[in-house]
XYZ file of C-alpha atoms in Angstrom:
396
model
C -0.061 0.057 0.113
C 1.409 3.329 -1.105
C 1.378 6.015 1.661
C -1.152 9.176 0.375
C -0.912 12.411 2.279
C -4.216 14.392 1.592
C -4.801 18.071 1.506
C -7.940 19.967 3.561
C -9.849 19.532 0.580
C -9.822 15.978 -0.053
C -13.370 14.458 0.751
C -13.398 11.854 2.872
C -15.534 9.789 0.979
C -12.409 9.295 -1.357
C -10.001 8.135 0.625
C -10.053 4.931 -0.496
C -10.572 5.539 -4.233
C -7.344 8.227 -3.903
C -5.039 5.104 -1.952
C -6.204 2.787 -4.842
C -5.018 5.448 -7.668
C -1.662 6.199 -5.851
C -1.085 2.270 -5.664
C -1.875 2.133 -9.379
C 0.243 4.812 -10.347
C 3.443 3.336 -8.642
C 2.863 0.156 -10.978
C 5.324 1.079 -14.149
C 2.918 -0.282 -16.625
C 4.217 1.577 -19.632
C 3.297 -0.580 -22.679
C 6.798 -1.958 -23.620
C 6.743 -3.277 -19.747
C 5.240 -6.180 -18.000
C 1.791 -5.456 -15.805
C 1.668 -8.654 -14.083
C 2.273 -7.276 -11.015
C -0.321 -4.906 -11.030
C -2.500 -7.429 -12.304
C -1.806 -9.750 -9.632
C -2.235 -6.818 -7.016
C -5.504 -6.468 -8.439
C -6.747 -10.097 -8.358
C -5.841 -10.554 -4.974
C -7.956 -7.807 -3.948
C -10.714 -8.984 -6.075
C -10.425 -12.716 -4.475
C -10.463 -11.828 -1.221
C -13.787 -10.382 -1.714
C -15.311 -13.634 -3.555
C -14.776 -12.517 -7.316
C -14.206 -15.392 -9.837
C -11.373 -14.871 -11.784
C -10.052 -15.648 -15.087
C -6.710 -14.912 -16.649
C -5.802 -14.145 -20.311
C -1.961 -13.906 -20.865
C -0.120 -12.799 -24.234
C 2.200 -15.612 -25.916
C 5.394 -15.199 -23.390
C 3.212 -14.753 -20.336
C 4.468 -11.375 -19.381
C 1.158 -9.295 -19.906
C -2.290 -10.728 -18.526
C -5.805 -9.485 -18.848
C -8.052 -10.164 -15.893
C -11.749 -10.695 -15.873
C -13.230 -10.603 -12.428
C -17.144 -11.407 -11.527
C -19.290 -10.692 -8.896
C -22.795 -12.226 -8.984
C -24.183 -15.202 -10.391
C -24.693 -16.522 -13.593
C -22.436 -16.328 -16.772
C -25.229 -14.108 -19.002
C -26.309 -10.349 -18.371
C -24.754 -7.805 -16.260
C -22.626 -5.206 -17.003
C -18.603 -5.052 -17.600
C -16.567 -2.382 -16.201
C -13.474 -2.175 -18.498
C -10.495 -0.451 -18.180
C -6.785 -0.872 -19.727
C -3.923 -0.927 -17.360
C -0.932 0.132 -19.592
C 0.078 3.915 -19.961
C 1.847 5.733 -22.374
C 5.810 6.052 -21.573
C 7.306 9.720 -20.039
C 10.132 9.824 -22.221
C 11.105 13.024 -22.741
C 8.485 14.553 -20.980
C 9.174 17.196 -18.008
C 7.863 16.678 -14.946
C 6.939 18.668 -11.872
C 6.626 15.378 -10.022
C 7.839 11.866 -10.257
C 5.593 10.736 -13.097
C 5.051 7.023 -10.842
C 4.694 8.658 -7.594
C 1.067 9.960 -7.218
C 1.071 13.980 -6.033
C -1.917 15.159 -4.490
C -2.071 18.967 -4.845
C -4.750 21.843 -5.945
C -7.369 19.480 -5.771
C -5.691 17.624 -8.673
C -3.988 13.886 -8.232
C -0.989 13.744 -10.752
C 0.981 10.652 -11.989
C 1.161 8.984 -15.023
C -2.344 7.071 -15.875
C -4.049 9.393 -13.557
C -6.731 10.528 -16.307
C -5.696 7.638 -18.715
C -7.134 5.755 -17.350
C -6.317 4.747 -13.707
C -8.357 6.861 -12.434
C -11.586 4.559 -13.353
C -9.903 1.235 -12.123
C -8.772 3.127 -8.619
C -13.182 3.924 -8.660
C -14.111 0.260 -9.638
C -11.471 -0.921 -7.135
C -12.534 1.185 -4.394
C -16.084 -0.171 -4.795
C -15.342 -3.698 -5.322
C -16.701 -4.754 -1.533
C -20.025 -3.032 -2.972
C -20.166 -5.330 -5.513
C -19.453 -8.556 -3.454
C -22.325 -7.240 -0.750
C -24.893 -6.067 -2.971
C -27.601 -7.905 -3.888
C -27.058 -8.334 -7.470
C -29.947 -9.099 -10.056
C -27.013 -9.725 -12.855
C -23.494 -10.012 -12.060
C -21.069 -7.379 -12.273
C -17.625 -7.799 -14.367
C -14.424 -6.062 -14.177
C -12.324 -6.209 -17.148
C -8.209 -5.352 -16.662
C -6.511 -5.286 -20.177
C -2.883 -4.419 -21.626
C -1.440 -3.058 -24.328
C -4.529 -0.706 -25.337
C -1.836 2.373 -26.008
C 0.042 0.626 -28.991
C -2.921 -0.952 -31.060
C -5.446 -2.604 -28.285
C -3.609 -5.825 -28.664
C -4.839 -7.550 -25.745
C -8.618 -7.084 -25.524
C -9.058 -9.442 -28.334
C -7.715 -12.213 -26.043
C -9.748 -10.869 -23.041
C -12.842 -11.383 -25.445
C -12.034 -14.518 -26.827
C -11.309 -15.941 -23.232
C -14.995 -14.997 -21.924
C -16.772 -16.036 -25.213
C -14.652 -19.682 -24.867
C -16.336 -19.438 -20.773
C -20.053 -18.855 -22.491
C -20.086 -15.404 -20.847
C -22.294 -12.856 -22.704
C -22.789 -9.687 -20.711
C -25.878 -7.328 -21.394
C -23.883 -4.146 -21.465
C -20.198 -2.909 -20.976
C -18.814 0.822 -19.867
C -14.996 1.864 -20.855
C -13.438 3.994 -18.219
C -11.670 6.103 -20.834
C -11.217 9.721 -19.566
C -14.466 11.767 -20.845
C -15.119 14.109 -18.268
C -17.690 11.847 -17.087
C -19.901 12.744 -20.188
C -21.122 9.379 -22.192
C -19.752 8.565 -25.329
C -21.827 6.555 -27.331
C -19.976 6.313 -30.579
C -16.371 6.834 -31.614
C -14.168 6.864 -35.356
C -12.891 3.443 -36.439
C -9.136 3.648 -36.857
C -6.838 2.189 -39.661
C -3.130 2.501 -39.319
C -0.658 1.872 -42.228
C 2.931 1.518 -42.756
C 4.746 2.138 -46.070
C 8.037 1.350 -47.032
C 9.475 2.884 -50.093
C 12.979 1.541 -51.295
C 15.044 3.455 -53.784
C 18.531 3.247 -54.719
C 21.337 4.838 -52.757
C 24.281 7.196 -54.088
C 26.613 9.711 -53.685
C 24.745 12.877 -53.295
C 26.982 14.563 -56.023
C 25.398 11.695 -58.251
C 21.519 11.925 -58.218
C 20.478 11.045 -61.647
C 21.993 7.526 -60.628
C 20.269 7.031 -57.474
C 16.078 6.996 -56.801
C 15.600 8.630 -53.457
C 13.572 7.156 -51.273
C 12.348 10.136 -48.943
C 11.656 12.280 -52.059
C 9.563 9.535 -53.199
C 7.680 8.924 -50.059
C 7.064 12.845 -49.948
C 5.031 12.694 -53.189
C 3.081 9.747 -51.633
C 2.732 11.812 -48.405
C 1.457 14.720 -50.237
C -1.228 12.493 -51.848
C -2.192 11.668 -48.591
C -2.676 14.918 -47.411
C -4.546 15.895 -50.710
C -7.263 13.540 -49.805
C -7.359 14.500 -46.197
C -7.990 17.893 -47.484
C -10.898 16.686 -50.132
C -12.062 14.452 -47.071
C -12.604 17.750 -45.227
C -14.206 19.894 -47.722
C -16.655 17.352 -49.725
C -16.829 14.009 -47.480
C -19.619 12.554 -45.359
C -20.035 14.683 -41.949
C -21.706 14.090 -38.670
C -21.705 16.927 -37.004
C -22.596 15.761 -33.492
C -18.902 13.997 -33.477
C -16.106 16.236 -32.429
C -14.525 16.374 -35.539
C -17.348 15.975 -37.800
C -15.519 14.596 -41.001
C -12.810 11.253 -41.774
C -9.234 12.298 -40.683
C -5.853 11.594 -42.286
C -2.432 11.964 -40.703
C 0.886 10.975 -41.409
C 2.871 11.035 -38.087
C 5.789 8.837 -38.258
C 8.819 8.957 -40.968
C 11.962 7.294 -40.783
C 15.122 7.845 -43.971
C 18.212 8.103 -44.614
C 21.777 7.330 -43.228
C 24.014 10.502 -43.963
C 23.782 13.961 -45.027
C 25.817 13.325 -48.010
C 24.122 9.964 -48.929
C 20.836 9.688 -51.323
C 18.542 7.712 -49.182
C 17.651 4.303 -50.336
C 14.902 3.305 -47.764
C 12.385 5.579 -46.013
C 9.231 4.099 -43.899
C 6.613 6.283 -42.619
C 3.027 5.552 -40.668
C -0.273 6.795 -41.950
C -3.711 7.082 -39.402
C -7.184 7.250 -41.100
C -9.927 7.908 -38.421
C -13.051 7.484 -40.516
C -16.907 8.039 -39.439
C -19.215 4.725 -38.147
C -20.399 3.332 -41.490
C -17.703 4.010 -43.918
C -15.440 1.946 -45.640
C -11.458 2.215 -45.731
C -11.138 0.541 -48.820
C -11.553 3.478 -51.505
C -9.162 5.619 -49.483
C -6.521 3.056 -49.407
C -6.866 1.499 -52.985
C -6.163 5.621 -54.112
C -3.029 5.825 -52.151
C -2.184 2.134 -53.463
C -3.383 3.485 -56.750
C -1.428 6.488 -57.037
C 1.963 4.645 -55.711
C 1.522 1.817 -58.425
C 0.563 3.920 -61.279
C 2.089 7.094 -60.803
C 5.197 6.919 -58.681
C 6.845 3.315 -59.167
C 6.948 3.285 -62.909
C 9.160 6.676 -62.932
C 11.081 4.878 -59.731
C 11.807 1.508 -61.891
C 12.861 3.472 -64.806
C 16.020 4.285 -62.843
C 16.057 1.035 -60.596
C 14.198 -2.218 -61.520
C 13.912 -3.183 -58.131
C 12.207 -0.046 -56.574
C 9.192 -1.146 -54.523
C 6.592 0.756 -52.104
C 4.732 -1.649 -49.693
C 1.644 -1.063 -47.328
C 0.776 -2.618 -44.311
C -2.018 -2.450 -42.400
C -0.556 -2.448 -38.399
C -3.700 -1.352 -36.770
C -7.521 -1.905 -37.111
C -9.681 -0.533 -34.432
C -13.283 -0.843 -35.190
C -16.045 2.178 -34.934
C -18.424 2.281 -31.788
C -21.906 3.015 -32.711
C -24.234 2.682 -30.123
C -27.725 2.680 -30.363
C -30.210 4.637 -28.114
C -32.044 1.867 -27.862
C -29.434 0.157 -25.792
C -30.250 -0.606 -22.252
C -26.555 0.469 -21.413
C -26.965 3.280 -23.242
C -30.219 4.367 -21.402
C -28.907 3.457 -18.049
C -25.474 5.655 -18.561
C -27.185 8.862 -20.006
C -30.092 8.955 -17.720
C -27.452 8.784 -14.632
C -25.277 10.981 -15.971
C -27.885 13.078 -16.721
C -27.442 13.583 -20.742
C -30.188 13.679 -23.551
C -27.894 11.762 -25.326
C -24.827 10.392 -25.614
C -21.829 12.084 -27.586
C -19.547 11.043 -30.540
C -15.697 11.366 -30.288
C -12.810 11.125 -32.809
C -10.914 8.786 -31.222
C -11.169 4.855 -30.914
C -11.428 2.619 -27.894
C -11.705 -0.893 -26.479
C -15.556 -0.811 -26.001
C -15.856 -1.310 -29.941
C -14.209 -4.753 -29.607
C -16.875 -5.437 -26.806
C -19.714 -4.055 -29.482
C -17.934 -6.591 -31.868
C -18.829 -9.244 -29.770
C -22.617 -8.576 -29.512
C -22.391 -6.531 -26.004
C -23.587 -3.023 -26.576
C -20.994 -0.312 -25.162
C -20.589 2.844 -23.667
C -18.016 4.972 -23.239
C -17.534 7.168 -20.114
C -14.676 7.947 -17.228
C -12.973 10.236 -14.683
C -10.665 12.759 -16.241
C -10.273 14.854 -19.651
C -9.050 13.195 -22.630
C -6.796 16.733 -22.946
C -4.484 15.720 -19.894
C -3.981 12.167 -21.247
C -0.687 11.458 -22.597
C 0.992 14.636 -21.309
C 3.615 15.881 -18.936
C 2.062 16.366 -15.622
C -1.186 14.435 -16.301
C -3.620 14.403 -13.447
C -7.501 13.677 -12.680
C -9.256 16.238 -10.379
C -10.823 14.676 -7.237
C -14.181 16.110 -8.243
C -13.907 14.006 -11.251
C -13.112 10.713 -8.976
C -16.099 12.016 -6.766
C -18.894 12.014 -9.892
C -17.076 8.486 -11.231
C -17.810 6.702 -7.921
C -21.303 8.268 -7.580
C -22.275 7.059 -10.669
C -20.721 3.521 -10.212
C -22.453 3.302 -7.209
C -25.802 4.614 -8.593
C -25.287 1.935 -11.518
C -25.238 -0.730 -9.188
C -28.232 0.522 -7.279
C -30.210 -0.002 -11.023
C -28.979 -3.295 -11.240
C -29.625 -4.609 -7.708
C -32.763 -6.302 -6.389
């Protein structure tokens, strides 16, 4: 247990939640690291109060998903889901140790405080309520790994509960939404492009095929497509970004200042509205590469190549107002209808399994991934009220 110092502004009812959050922050679960210690710590807490536990591991058993169930039966009930991994702090300047909870000015600072250990802390702190309530249907808690690097863990967890015949009636993923209910988000496709040209001394440019220059032509084409999507594409004005977006976010190429580069690699990201297909976009990119760029490259170098690889495929979330979890969540929060956002979450994977899902959790997405990441005590308190009232709704 991590010791926590409380200021005068600390609400008495939040002490347990903040202590749980401090413990969670102390586990450095940056995605490149193992999350096993955190999972074992959480599992021990759940098991002591009667939860039934299921585990799902990655191939080398250095990471795990945990699925804990309170109440009887495998059908119905609600999943409260959160990812345990966090993004790196490399290169960021923090005012305090990012892996030690720092409570000041009504906020808890630390890596993952907002994204999304704050939600997990609320769930852990209220686990005894799940154990003692007269639940009409079970409450499940899902803790996953590697969400931050492409939602790699959650498919294994869903496969595990499917094998076990567990079919929840709804899911709440506690990403930081400032405790607003999110009913829909965009799909995401992430592609890696590798351009292979021919190297030469920089004084002999006619004999080379410059991979960076051809990659830049392709990136310009992608940007043209993005601009057309913004100006003429399908729109849904309920979304915070109401059109599909395309961006190039990472590029690597070249080996020396005086060598024309033979290789260049870049990654681009397509975020599309629910119901749209990514195929026309990627087909346009590949057609431009194969019909416009490659013939020019191969006139100088027969082995020139441009290859594409899909390295991320996050489905869209498209909740329905008729879904029971949608109705319950919006009623408890006091919203007329759920909002829609551009970023992706694990909720879409539960939806694909046939479990209606929404997103709602403490903290702001604007604080996620930044130095001095924080969640306010008010947000944690609001999440606690939400969870307590939710349990009341599904109890006899």
